[in-house]
């Protein structure tokens, strides 16, 4: 892997990423950039209950384990959550993945996607910050496409953990030249559910089926094998986590197995996650992958990600060009407006 081509990543950090499959970079985003992301997340959260794509996984998990009630997701219709409940309950190895302690109604594990399509501020960070060139550097890529953004918010007193998983099989891609940038919008540490990564797992040479996040239950249509039960045997794995502040980012390789605790603390843990693909990635309509919302491309298996759904964010055609402005998109079905 090429290192240090553009001076955005130190040789030590690039080496850590290659070796561990994860690296934490300090102070790479500005306070203004963090504020843009907080604003985008606030707008998504304001639409919870109305938007087609925003879910509360904490509430959902309660409904999954309560066999007396059906699942209720308000306006969110991206996934068939009743079918997901039946899948989890039929899985002999599934169990609630909750932090110890009293049940709390305050908990919220908010999940949403694709804010870039309607939020200029988030787009500026995803396309025009230093992140695309960091991704290019870590991936040794000749160009970089933006795949998607995802929002993960854990309110104070959220018991739901994020089940350990590997990202590749969630995406319709072939190849491993892809990184995920996890961006905390609040201080995050072991008290409020910072991310946990299995060091070196990107080199296990295994592809794992996507799971349903509130349980390790694999998505039924995926042909891949189940992710190991990291939660049950954490001592068997080399798990690394980082205490982070807004401005820091944690970047993991698409094959790195990762998860997160709940947030039993009194402090929010808001985060967004950006996914970047290098030039070796090809499109693949992978069985079991999560269908993206609002995509319009007609890519076929083996195609490069040359479509307006996957903006090329690095290199820029000329310095100073604001890609965020180029990719103004019409309103899509994905929820709140700007
Ligand atoms: O923030 C979380 O709890 C999960 C994040 C994650 O899995 C990701 O960014 O790929």
Coordinates of C-alpha atoms and ligand atoms in Angstrom, one line a residue, residues 109-111 150-154 160-163 165-167 170-171 180-183 193-195 197 213 250 252 256 258-261 269-275, ligand 1:
X109 CA -30.3 4.4 19.1
X110 CA -30.9 6.5 16.0
X111 CA -29.9 5.3 12.6
X150 CA -24.8 6.8 7.9
X151 CA -25.8 8.3 11.2
X152 CA -25.5 6.5 14.5
X153 CA -26.7 8.3 17.6
X154 CA -26.9 6.8 21.1
X160 CA -28.6 -1.4 23.0
X161 CA -25.2 -2.4 21.8
X162 CA -24.1 -2.4 18.2
X163 CA -23.6 -6.1 17.3
X165 CA -20.0 -7.0 12.3
X166 CA -17.9 -6.5 9.2
X167 CA -19.0 -4.0 6.6
X170 CA -23.6 -4.7 3.6
X171 CA -22.4 -2.9 0.5
X180 CA -15.1 3.7 6.8
X181 CA -14.6 7.0 8.6
X182 CA -16.4 7.1 12.0
X183 CA -16.8 10.7 13.1
X193 CA -20.3 3.5 23.6
X194 CA -17.2 4.4 21.6
X195 CA -16.4 2.0 18.8
X197 CA -12.5 -2.9 16.6
X213 CA -27.4 -4.8 14.3
X250 CA -11.5 6.7 13.5
X252 CA -11.4 1.3 9.7
X256 CA -12.3 -5.0 10.0
X258 CA -16.2 -3.9 14.8
X259 CA -19.1 -3.1 17.2
X260 CA -19.9 -0.8 20.1
X261 CA -21.3 -0.8 23.6
X269 CA -22.9 9.8 21.7
X270 CA -23.7 11.2 18.2
X271 CA -21.6 10.0 15.2
X272 CA -21.7 9.9 11.5
X273 CA -19.9 7.4 9.3
X274 CA -18.6 8.1 5.8
X275 CA -17.7 5.3 3.4
Ligands
LIG1 O1 -21.7 3.9 15.7 C1 -22.1 2.7 15.8 O2 -22.6 2.2 16.8 C2 -21.8 1.7 14.7 C3 -21.0 2.3 13.6 C4 -20.6 1.4 12.5 O3 -20.8 0.2 12.6 C5 -19.9 1.9 11.3 O4 -19.6 3.1 11.2 O5 -19.6 1.1 10.4

